[in-house]
Every structure is written in C-alpha cells, then in structure tokens.
Amino acid sequence: APAFEVERVRRDFPILQRPVNGRPLVYLDTAASAQKPRAVLDEMTRFMSEDYANIHRGVYALSQRSTALYDAARQKVARFIHAGDAREIVFVRNATEGINLVASSYGRHFLEKGDEVLITHMEHHANIVPWQLLRQEKGIALRVAPITDEGELDMDAFERMLTDRVKFVSVVHVSNSLGTVNPVKELVRLAHARGLPVLIDGSQAALHMPVDVRDIDADFYVFSGHKVYGPTGIGVVFAKLPHLEAMPPYQGGGLMISSVTFESTEFSPPPQKFEAGTPNIVGAIGLGAAIDYVSSLGLADIHAHESALLAYGTELLREIPGLRLIGTAREKSSILAFVIDGTDPQEIGAALGRNGIAVRAGHHCTQPLMGRLGLPSTTRASIGLYTTREELDALASCLREMP
Ligand code: PMP
C-alpha cells in the first residue's frame, strides 16, 4: 500500500474543499465529530436510491437486499474491532446510548444495593450519569479512581479500589479532554483477576488506533459512528455473547421478539434482542462504508500519521508564551487542550473560529475532570486523519497573535 498521503486523503472529504468565511476550513474538532468522506455520503445515497426498504422477514427483493446490507454492516463492525462473532455487535444511537444500555440492562439486572461501580476521574459525562441514574434507582455506589496532575490514571489507586464491593468497572479508553490513552488491557486484566466485568468507552479510540476487543478482553466496548467518519445516529455496543444472552432487553417492541401473546413474549436471540423497532438502517450502512474507508487507509498508518502530528503540534504550542498544555500523559492521542494565561478559553475558540479554525472550548462534557484540574474550561484542538502540519502551523500562528 502507498504511504499515507494526507493531501490525497483530504480530497476524499467534500467539506474540506469548501471555504468557510472566505477561507479554507481548518477543522481541528474531530474529537467532537469527524467529517465524512465521499465514500460514506455516496453509499448512503446509493442505498436509499437503489436498495432501500425495511429489514427482516421481507418477502421481496428490496427488503432482502436491505437486510443483507444491514447484516453486512454488522459484520464490518465486528471485523473492525476484532470481535469473534457478529452477534456480539448491537447497533444503538451513539456511545451514550451504548453505556445507558449496559447500565440499564446489565446494571439493573445484576447489580444490587451497596454494589460499587468503579470509574475514573477522567470520564465523559456519558460514563458518569447513567451510573448515577442506576444509583438513584438501585442504591449502588459510584467509586472514582484518581488521576495524576499529568492526566494519567493512578494505577496503584485503581488496583487498591478493586475491593470486594466493586461489581463493575467502566473506564474510558482515550480521554476526550486530555488525550490520555489508558492501559485498558492491563485494567481489564486487573479487574478480571477479581472476576469483574469491564466496559470500555472507546469513543475517542476507535478512530485513532487499531482496536482489538479480544486482545483487550473487554466485556463491553462502545463507540459512536460519527467519530469514526460515519454518520450521526448510529453507535455500537460490543458485548461478549454470554453477557448478551444473560442480560434482559433494553427496550421492547418489534424486531426484538420471536413471539408475542398478551400473556407472554419470547425475545429474539442477541443482538436482535437489544434492537427494538426499526433501526437506523441507513446509518448502519453509512458506518459500514466509513469502516471500509478507514480500513482501506489502515488504522496503523492513520495512527502513525496522527502521532507525528501530535508531536509536531505539541512542540509548536509549547513555544507559545503563556500557553499551558492540559494533559501530558506519556501515552497520548490526538488531543491538544490548553489554556493561556489571562485569556478566556471561549474567547480563544471564538477568535480562532473567526480565522476559519474550528476548535472546541468548554468543559468537554467532563466537568468532574475540570474540577480536578482546577479549570472551568480549556480550548481543545483535535487531530483527525485529514489534519496537516500546515493546519497546526495556522493554529499556532493565530494563537501567537492573540491579544
Ligand atoms: N465518551 C467519550 C470519551 C466521548 O468523547 C464522547 C463524545 N464526546 C462520548 C462518550 C459520547 O459520545 P456521543 O455523544 O456520540 O454519544
């Protein structure tokens, strides 16, 4: 395969060819959502133009084609994260719904009053609030493993907190606010040594590095389609089959049953048991196309390209007077978050925006983490497969001119 050629890759993204406010777009907000390659847009349009119908039990050709393509998308997701079996892939709306599914179904069914769920101080709200809802309902307790000032998980504390009361562990793979890459394989090993299941929030990992859920030995792994260059409204829960078999349904309705009477209902086997109602067929097929696209570039090559950019951007920002990088973990991915002495992060973001540079400013849905860092907010530039050195140069020179 040819080496990663970012200029060629950029031509695959229609939005990168259009000016914003009369300037070329410098899109440094992939951590919030990734832009879409033409292959995804084309496949979604093609599918709706040529093959579209509702899925399952169709007795006519279009419905059978739709069903086959939906099933094929599930297979693509399974291969993408190296799941052993496509039945371990449940389609949901996004990572948020994925964690809610696990908290609602596994949590409600298997966790009891007094049981503890262990998370970390760097979780996204999506991996905090569902457990708090479960706490209100069931009286479980939430425990939070601390982090260091560099934004790394305190491994000794994590291990010490794996007490007999802990019954579930839920941790982020890559922090969206810090870029920290957690040693998930090691975390799973430690939890499994105590018989504890682990959910990994892979929202910021699946787009940046090869993910192998069997190598990690994750019980649950969730991510959103829109961050892996696919459409919004489609997300993934990987779960080991025995978990899915033991868990009660998340929602009830059509497609998740095998027979219904008013007295009793038999559920479909997984994954259909967890996919009530007409699913996001178009979204799943778009996600399948996105997976084909990133796989054709190769996750290892994407990772190498982005790692070089992260190192380059880190050096550039370090040289800016008064700028402090937030998140300096040894293992880091694709996030350049920072504050500048005396300047409101929101104002920095807005000033960059006026110059055609798209970044995010705020708490990044990690308010407890911001509290730990003693910051109300940061400005965050994030790298994607289409990011160039020139774009990071533009970011740095704009920051230098900041009043
Ligand atoms: N977890 C992490 C680490 C994230 O970065 C995000 C998205 N910002 C989510 C969960 C939630 O993803 P979504 O909004 O697509 O459900």
Short mmCIF file of C-alpha atoms and ligand atoms in Angstrom, two decimals:
data_model
loop_
_atom_site.label_atom_id
_atom_site.label_comp_id
_atom_site.label_asym_id
_atom_site.label_seq_id
_atom_site.Cartn_x
_atom_site.Cartn_y
_atom_site.Cartn_z
CA ALA A 1 0.00 0.00 0.00
CA PRO A 2 1.23 3.55 -0.67
CA ALA A 3 2.40 5.59 2.33
CA PHE A 4 -0.23 7.76 3.99
CA GLU A 5 -0.68 10.76 1.70
CA VAL A 6 -2.66 13.36 3.55
CA GLU A 7 -3.23 15.61 0.53
CA ARG A 8 -4.77 12.73 -1.39
CA VAL A 9 -6.87 11.75 1.64
CA ARG A 10 -8.15 15.31 2.04
CA ARG A 11 -9.62 15.20 -1.45
CA ASP A 12 -11.94 12.44 -0.23
CA PHE A 13 -13.70 14.94 2.09
CA PRO A 14 -16.03 17.33 0.24
CA ILE A 15 -16.32 19.72 3.20
CA LEU A 16 -12.57 20.32 3.22
CA GLN A 17 -12.80 21.67 -0.34
CA ARG A 18 -15.19 24.49 0.66
CA PRO A 19 -14.14 27.82 2.13
CA VAL A 20 -15.59 28.98 5.47
CA ASN A 21 -15.90 32.78 5.84
CA GLY A 22 -13.92 33.02 2.61
CA ARG A 23 -11.01 30.97 3.95
CA PRO A 24 -10.09 27.31 3.70
CA LEU A 25 -11.55 25.36 6.62
CA VAL A 26 -9.04 24.31 9.27
CA TYR A 27 -11.03 21.62 11.04
CA LEU A 28 -9.49 20.78 14.40
CA ASP A 29 -12.63 19.44 16.10
CA THR A 30 -12.61 15.78 15.09
CA ALA A 31 -12.85 14.74 18.75
CA ALA A 32 -16.35 16.25 18.78
CA SER A 33 -17.29 14.73 15.44
CA ALA A 34 -15.35 13.63 12.38
CA GLN A 35 -16.00 14.92 8.87
CA LYS A 36 -17.35 12.46 6.30
CA PRO A 37 -15.57 11.06 3.27
CA ARG A 38 -17.41 10.99 -0.04
CA ALA A 39 -17.49 7.18 0.14
CA VAL A 40 -19.87 7.41 3.12
CA LEU A 41 -22.09 10.07 1.57
CA ASP A 42 -22.24 8.18 -1.74
CA GLU A 43 -23.04 4.83 -0.19
CA MET A 44 -25.87 6.27 1.92
CA THR A 45 -27.36 7.98 -1.13
CA ARG A 46 -26.85 4.90 -3.31
CA PHE A 47 -28.50 2.68 -0.72
CA MET A 48 -31.55 4.94 -0.40
CA SER A 49 -31.76 5.36 -4.18
CA GLU A 50 -31.38 1.71 -5.12
CA ASP A 51 -31.85 -0.76 -2.27
CA TYR A 52 -33.92 0.86 0.44
CA ALA A 53 -36.71 -0.91 2.33
CA ASN A 54 -37.32 -2.00 5.92
CA ILE A 55 -35.33 -5.01 7.04
CA HIS A 56 -36.12 -8.51 8.37
CA ARG A 57 -38.58 -11.03 7.08
CA GLY A 58 -39.03 -9.18 3.82
CA VAL A 59 -40.51 -11.36 1.14
CA TYR A 60 -39.48 -9.07 -1.68
CA ALA A 61 -36.08 -8.33 -3.15
CA LEU A 62 -35.52 -4.81 -1.84
CA SER A 63 -36.19 -5.80 1.75
CA GLN A 64 -33.91 -8.78 1.39
CA ARG A 65 -31.18 -6.56 -0.05
CA SER A 66 -31.61 -4.05 2.79
CA THR A 67 -31.45 -6.83 5.36
CA ALA A 68 -28.33 -8.29 3.77
CA LEU A 69 -26.61 -4.87 3.75
CA TYR A 70 -27.59 -4.17 7.37
CA ASP A 71 -26.21 -7.56 8.39
CA ALA A 72 -23.07 -6.92 6.34
CA ALA A 73 -22.56 -3.62 8.20
CA ARG A 74 -22.69 -5.55 11.47
CA GLN A 75 -20.04 -7.94 10.12
CA LYS A 76 -17.85 -4.99 9.16
CA VAL A 77 -18.09 -3.56 12.67
CA ALA A 78 -17.22 -6.97 14.14
CA ARG A 79 -14.12 -7.26 11.94
CA PHE A 80 -13.17 -3.62 12.62
CA ILE A 81 -12.83 -4.20 16.37
CA HIS A 82 -11.84 -7.87 16.01
CA ALA A 83 -14.94 -9.28 17.69
CA GLY A 84 -15.13 -13.02 17.20
CA ASP A 85 -18.81 -13.06 16.28
CA ALA A 86 -21.13 -10.50 14.68
CA ARG A 87 -23.83 -11.47 17.20
CA GLU A 88 -21.72 -9.58 19.74
CA ILE A 89 -22.41 -6.28 17.93
CA VAL A 90 -25.51 -4.31 18.94
CA PHE A 91 -26.43 -1.18 17.00
CA VAL A 92 -27.51 1.78 19.11
CA ARG A 93 -27.72 5.54 18.51
CA ASN A 94 -24.31 6.50 19.89
CA ALA A 95 -21.80 5.74 22.63
CA THR A 96 -24.07 7.45 25.15
CA GLU A 97 -26.93 5.09 24.39
CA GLY A 98 -24.47 2.20 24.46
CA ILE A 99 -23.44 2.93 28.05
CA ASN A 100 -27.06 3.55 29.02
CA LEU A 101 -27.96 0.17 27.54
CA VAL A 102 -25.36 -1.60 29.64
CA ALA A 103 -26.21 0.36 32.81
CA SER A 104 -29.94 -0.22 32.30
CA SER A 105 -29.85 -3.84 31.28
CA TYR A 106 -26.77 -5.34 32.93
CA GLY A 107 -26.78 -2.84 35.80
CA ARG A 108 -30.42 -3.14 36.76
CA HIS A 109 -30.39 -6.90 36.48
CA PHE A 110 -27.06 -7.84 38.06
CA LEU A 111 -26.15 -5.02 40.44
CA GLU A 112 -27.65 -4.75 43.93
CA LYS A 113 -27.89 -2.10 46.60
CA GLY A 114 -24.43 -1.46 48.03
CA ASP A 115 -22.56 -2.83 45.00
CA GLU A 116 -19.94 -0.47 43.63
CA VAL A 117 -19.21 0.62 40.07
CA LEU A 118 -15.64 1.82 39.60
CA ILE A 119 -14.98 4.58 37.07
CA THR A 120 -12.13 7.12 36.76
CA HIS A 121 -11.80 10.85 37.29
CA MET A 122 -11.37 11.42 33.54
CA GLU A 123 -14.73 10.03 32.38
CA HIS A 124 -17.05 11.77 29.94
CA HIS A 125 -20.47 12.57 31.41
CA ALA A 126 -21.77 9.68 29.29
CA ASN A 127 -19.87 7.29 31.57
CA ILE A 128 -20.94 9.02 34.78
CA VAL A 129 -24.61 9.96 34.57
CA PRO A 130 -26.01 6.53 33.54
CA TRP A 131 -24.39 5.06 36.68
CA GLN A 132 -25.81 7.88 38.79
CA LEU A 133 -29.27 7.08 37.44
CA LEU A 134 -28.68 3.48 38.46
CA ARG A 135 -27.51 4.70 41.86
CA GLN A 136 -30.81 6.56 42.33
CA GLU A 137 -32.79 3.55 41.28
CA LYS A 138 -30.89 0.69 42.91
CA GLY A 139 -28.74 2.24 45.62
CA ILE A 140 -25.43 1.21 44.06
CA ALA A 141 -22.36 3.32 44.85
CA LEU A 142 -20.05 5.03 42.39
CA ARG A 143 -16.31 4.97 43.08
CA VAL A 144 -13.85 7.18 41.24
CA ALA A 145 -10.22 6.18 40.65
CA PRO A 146 -7.96 9.24 40.89
CA ILE A 147 -5.65 10.66 38.22
CA THR A 148 -2.27 12.37 38.41
CA ASP A 149 -1.59 16.01 37.56
CA GLU A 150 -0.32 14.86 34.15
CA GLY A 151 -3.71 13.32 33.49
CA GLU A 152 -2.75 9.68 33.87
CA LEU A 153 -4.76 7.14 35.79
CA ASP A 154 -3.23 6.39 39.20
CA MET A 155 -2.74 2.66 38.66
CA ASP A 156 -1.90 1.82 42.28
CA ALA A 157 -5.04 3.56 43.49
CA PHE A 158 -7.09 1.87 40.77
CA GLU A 159 -5.86 -1.52 41.89
CA ARG A 160 -6.45 -0.73 45.56
CA MET A 161 -10.00 0.36 44.77
CA LEU A 162 -10.85 -3.02 43.24
CA THR A 163 -12.33 -4.23 46.51
CA ASP A 164 -14.87 -6.97 47.10
CA ARG A 165 -17.67 -4.42 46.92
CA VAL A 166 -16.86 -3.47 43.32
CA LYS A 167 -19.06 -5.39 40.90
CA PHE A 168 -18.47 -3.50 37.66
CA VAL A 169 -15.68 -1.40 36.13
CA SER A 170 -16.28 1.23 33.45
CA VAL A 171 -13.37 3.22 32.03
CA VAL A 172 -12.58 5.43 29.08
CA HIS A 173 -10.02 4.12 26.55
CA VAL A 174 -8.87 7.57 25.39
CA SER A 175 -9.82 10.75 27.27
CA ASN A 176 -11.59 13.31 25.09
CA SER A 177 -10.32 16.19 27.24
CA LEU A 178 -6.72 15.08 27.82
CA GLY A 179 -5.89 12.61 25.07
CA THR A 180 -4.64 10.17 27.69
CA VAL A 181 -4.60 6.60 26.40
CA ASN A 182 -5.43 4.33 29.31
CA PRO A 183 -3.73 0.92 29.56
CA VAL A 184 -7.06 -0.82 29.04
CA LYS A 185 -5.64 -4.29 28.56
CA GLU A 186 -3.91 -4.04 31.92
CA LEU A 187 -7.02 -2.57 33.58
CA VAL A 188 -9.09 -5.45 32.26
CA ARG A 189 -6.50 -7.95 33.47
CA LEU A 190 -6.61 -6.47 36.98
CA ALA A 191 -10.42 -6.46 37.03
CA HIS A 192 -10.73 -9.96 35.60
CA ALA A 193 -8.33 -11.26 38.26
CA ARG A 194 -11.17 -10.37 40.65
CA GLY A 195 -13.90 -11.66 38.38
CA LEU A 196 -15.18 -8.18 37.48
CA PRO A 197 -16.63 -7.28 34.08
CA VAL A 198 -15.26 -4.19 32.34
CA LEU A 199 -16.86 -1.72 29.97
CA ILE A 200 -14.54 0.38 27.84
CA ASP A 201 -15.71 3.68 26.37
CA GLY A 202 -13.88 3.62 23.06
CA SER A 203 -15.41 6.83 21.66
CA GLN A 204 -12.02 8.53 21.21
CA ALA A 205 -10.04 5.39 20.44
CA ALA A 206 -11.76 3.60 17.55
CA LEU A 207 -10.93 6.37 15.06
CA HIS A 208 -7.27 6.67 16.01
CA MET A 209 -5.82 3.21 16.61
CA PRO A 210 -6.45 -0.42 15.81
CA VAL A 211 -8.85 -1.79 18.44
CA ASP A 212 -8.92 -5.49 19.26
CA VAL A 213 -11.64 -6.23 21.79
CA ARG A 214 -10.49 -9.84 22.11
CA ASP A 215 -6.90 -8.84 22.81
CA ILE A 216 -8.10 -6.27 25.38
CA ASP A 217 -10.53 -8.95 26.59
CA ALA A 218 -13.19 -6.26 27.11
CA ASP A 219 -16.60 -7.42 28.28
CA PHE A 220 -18.21 -4.35 26.73
CA TYR A 221 -16.78 -1.83 24.26
CA VAL A 222 -18.81 1.13 23.00
CA PHE A 223 -18.24 3.82 20.37
CA SER A 224 -20.12 6.25 18.13
CA GLY A 225 -20.29 6.05 14.34
CA HIS A 226 -19.99 9.81 13.85
CA LYS A 227 -16.49 9.86 15.36
CA VAL A 228 -15.16 7.15 13.04
CA TYR A 229 -16.05 9.18 9.93
CA GLY A 230 -19.56 7.69 9.71
CA PRO A 231 -22.97 9.35 10.12
CA THR A 232 -24.63 10.52 13.33
CA GLY A 233 -27.38 8.45 14.91
CA ILE A 234 -25.54 5.13 14.81
CA GLY A 235 -23.34 3.67 17.51
CA VAL A 236 -22.03 0.33 18.63
CA VAL A 237 -22.07 -1.83 21.73
CA PHE A 238 -19.76 -4.81 21.58
CA ALA A 239 -20.52 -7.29 24.35
CA LYS A 240 -19.35 -10.82 24.90
CA LEU A 241 -22.10 -13.18 23.85
CA PRO A 242 -22.70 -14.77 27.28
CA HIS A 243 -23.37 -11.29 28.69
CA LEU A 244 -25.85 -10.51 25.92
CA GLU A 245 -27.55 -13.85 26.46
CA ALA A 246 -27.89 -13.26 30.20
CA MET A 247 -28.97 -9.61 30.01
CA PRO A 248 -32.65 -8.61 29.82
CA PRO A 249 -33.81 -6.48 26.87
CA TYR A 250 -33.14 -2.76 26.95
CA GLN A 251 -36.32 -1.71 25.15
CA GLY A 252 -39.35 -3.65 24.00
CA GLY A 253 -41.13 -3.65 20.65
CA GLY A 254 -40.92 -5.03 17.16
CA LEU A 255 -37.93 -6.92 15.79
CA MET A 256 -36.65 -7.87 19.26
CA ILE A 257 -39.19 -10.66 19.77
CA SER A 258 -39.64 -14.15 18.39
CA SER A 259 -43.26 -14.49 19.52
CA VAL A 260 -45.76 -12.33 21.35
CA THR A 261 -49.07 -13.06 23.05
CA PHE A 262 -50.79 -10.78 25.55
CA GLU A 263 -49.72 -13.19 28.27
CA SER A 264 -46.06 -13.57 27.44
CA THR A 265 -43.37 -12.77 24.95
CA GLU A 266 -40.29 -14.60 23.78
CA PHE A 267 -37.34 -12.49 22.87
CA SER A 268 -35.12 -12.86 19.85
CA PRO A 269 -31.57 -14.04 20.44
CA PRO A 270 -28.89 -11.34 20.63
CA PRO A 271 -28.18 -8.97 19.06
CA GLN A 272 -31.80 -8.52 17.87
CA LYS A 273 -32.99 -8.75 21.49
CA PHE A 274 -31.40 -5.33 22.03
CA GLU A 275 -32.57 -3.68 18.81
CA ALA A 276 -36.26 -2.89 19.30
CA GLY A 277 -38.03 -1.11 16.46
CA THR A 278 -36.86 -0.16 13.02
CA PRO A 279 -33.15 0.54 13.46
CA ASN A 280 -31.03 3.19 11.82
CA ILE A 281 -30.60 1.11 8.67
CA VAL A 282 -29.13 3.96 6.62
CA GLY A 283 -26.80 4.91 9.47
CA ALA A 284 -25.53 1.36 9.88
CA ILE A 285 -24.80 1.13 6.17
CA GLY A 286 -23.05 4.51 6.30
CA LEU A 287 -21.00 3.29 9.24
CA GLY A 288 -20.09 0.18 7.25
CA ALA A 289 -18.85 2.43 4.43
CA ALA A 290 -16.85 4.52 6.92
CA ILE A 291 -15.22 1.39 8.28
CA ASP A 292 -14.36 0.29 4.75
CA TYR A 293 -12.84 3.72 4.17
CA VAL A 294 -10.66 3.91 7.28
CA SER A 295 -9.69 0.26 6.87
CA SER A 296 -8.55 0.96 3.31
CA LEU A 297 -6.23 3.66 4.70
CA GLY A 298 -5.25 1.35 7.57
CA LEU A 299 -5.60 2.20 11.25
CA ALA A 300 -1.90 1.62 11.85
CA ASP A 301 -0.98 4.19 9.16
CA ILE A 302 -3.61 6.62 10.43
CA HIS A 303 -2.15 6.21 13.92
CA ALA A 304 1.39 6.88 12.69
CA HIS A 305 0.28 9.99 10.77
CA GLU A 306 -1.65 11.36 13.75
CA SER A 307 1.09 10.57 16.27
CA ALA A 308 3.61 12.55 14.22
CA LEU A 309 1.15 15.45 14.06
CA LEU A 310 0.51 15.30 17.79
CA ALA A 311 4.23 15.51 18.48
CA TYR A 312 4.58 18.37 15.99
CA GLY A 313 1.61 20.29 17.42
CA THR A 314 2.79 19.72 20.99
CA GLU A 315 6.17 21.32 20.18
CA LEU A 316 4.52 24.25 18.40
CA LEU A 317 2.17 25.02 21.27
CA ARG A 318 4.89 24.59 23.90
CA GLU A 319 6.73 27.52 22.34
CA ILE A 320 3.83 29.93 22.76
CA PRO A 321 4.38 32.25 25.73
CA GLY A 322 1.77 31.89 28.48
CA LEU A 323 0.24 28.73 26.96
CA ARG A 324 -0.11 25.65 29.14
CA LEU A 325 -0.96 22.25 27.68
CA ILE A 326 -3.56 20.32 29.65
CA GLY A 327 -2.96 16.59 29.52
CA THR A 328 0.64 15.49 29.24
CA ALA A 329 0.32 11.74 29.63
CA ARG A 330 3.12 9.60 28.23
CA GLU A 331 0.59 7.66 26.15
CA LYS A 332 -1.45 10.29 24.36
CA SER A 333 -3.65 10.53 21.30
CA SER A 334 -4.74 13.37 19.05
CA ILE A 335 -5.83 15.97 21.62
CA LEU A 336 -4.16 19.37 22.12
CA ALA A 337 -6.00 21.01 25.02
CA PHE A 338 -4.61 24.18 26.53
CA VAL A 339 -5.18 27.36 28.49
CA ILE A 340 -3.48 30.72 28.01
CA ASP A 341 -2.77 32.94 31.00
CA GLY A 342 -5.34 35.66 31.35
CA THR A 343 -7.44 34.68 28.33
CA ASP A 344 -10.86 33.07 28.43
CA PRO A 345 -10.78 29.70 26.58
CA GLN A 346 -14.13 30.59 24.99
CA GLU A 347 -12.68 33.80 23.57
CA ILE A 348 -9.70 31.94 22.18
CA GLY A 349 -12.04 29.49 20.48
CA ALA A 350 -14.16 32.29 19.04
CA ALA A 351 -11.10 34.17 17.79
CA LEU A 352 -9.80 31.01 16.10
CA GLY A 353 -13.26 30.48 14.62
CA ARG A 354 -13.21 33.93 13.02
CA ASN A 355 -9.98 32.83 11.35
CA GLY A 356 -11.57 29.71 9.93
CA ILE A 357 -10.05 27.42 12.57
CA ALA A 358 -12.62 25.13 14.17
CA VAL A 359 -11.78 24.09 17.74
CA ARG A 360 -13.85 23.49 20.85
CA ALA A 361 -13.85 25.44 24.11
CA GLY A 362 -15.57 24.44 27.31
CA HIS A 363 -15.63 21.57 29.77
CA HIS A 364 -15.90 18.95 27.01
CA CYS A 365 -18.59 17.03 28.96
CA THR A 366 -16.02 16.26 31.66
CA GLN A 367 -16.91 18.68 34.47
CA PRO A 368 -15.57 16.48 37.29
CA LEU A 369 -12.24 16.25 35.43
CA MET A 370 -12.15 20.04 35.01
CA GLY A 371 -12.79 20.34 38.75
CA ARG A 372 -9.82 18.05 39.43
CA LEU A 373 -7.62 20.19 37.17
CA GLY A 374 -8.89 23.39 38.80
CA LEU A 375 -10.05 24.78 35.45
CA PRO A 376 -13.55 25.82 34.40
CA SER A 377 -12.69 25.06 30.79
CA THR A 378 -10.00 24.62 28.16
CA THR A 379 -9.61 25.23 24.45
CA ARG A 380 -9.18 21.96 22.59
CA ALA A 381 -7.77 21.33 19.13
CA SER A 382 -8.10 17.73 17.99
CA ILE A 383 -6.46 15.85 15.16
CA GLY A 384 -8.05 13.62 12.55
CA LEU A 385 -6.73 11.59 9.65
CA TYR A 386 -7.04 14.64 7.34
CA THR A 387 -5.12 17.02 9.62
CA THR A 388 -1.93 18.59 8.23
CA ARG A 389 1.14 20.30 9.67
CA GLU A 390 0.07 23.47 7.87
CA GLU A 391 -3.17 23.46 9.82
CA LEU A 392 -1.30 23.17 13.12
CA ASP A 393 1.01 25.98 11.92
CA ALA A 394 -2.09 28.09 11.27
CA LEU A 395 -3.38 27.31 14.78
CA ALA A 396 -0.07 28.25 16.38
CA SER A 397 0.40 31.47 14.44
CA CYS A 398 -3.17 32.54 15.22
CA LEU A 399 -2.59 31.84 18.93
CA ARG A 400 0.59 33.90 18.87
CA GLU A 401 -1.34 36.89 17.57
CA MET A 402 -3.92 36.55 20.31
CA PRO A 403 -4.24 39.81 22.31
N1 PMP B 1 -17.27 9.22 25.67
C1 PMP B 1 -16.29 9.98 25.18
C2 PMP B 1 -14.90 9.77 25.68
C3 PMP B 1 -16.57 10.95 24.23
O1 PMP B 1 -15.57 11.71 23.75
C4 PMP B 1 -17.89 11.12 23.77
C5 PMP B 1 -18.23 12.19 22.76
N2 PMP B 1 -17.79 13.48 23.09
C6 PMP B 1 -18.87 10.29 24.31
C7 PMP B 1 -18.53 9.36 25.24
C8 PMP B 1 -20.29 10.41 23.89
O2 PMP B 1 -20.43 10.21 22.52
P1 PMP B 1 -21.82 10.52 21.85
O3 PMP B 1 -22.14 11.95 22.16
O4 PMP B 1 -21.57 10.29 20.40
O5 PMP B 1 -22.80 9.57 22.43
#
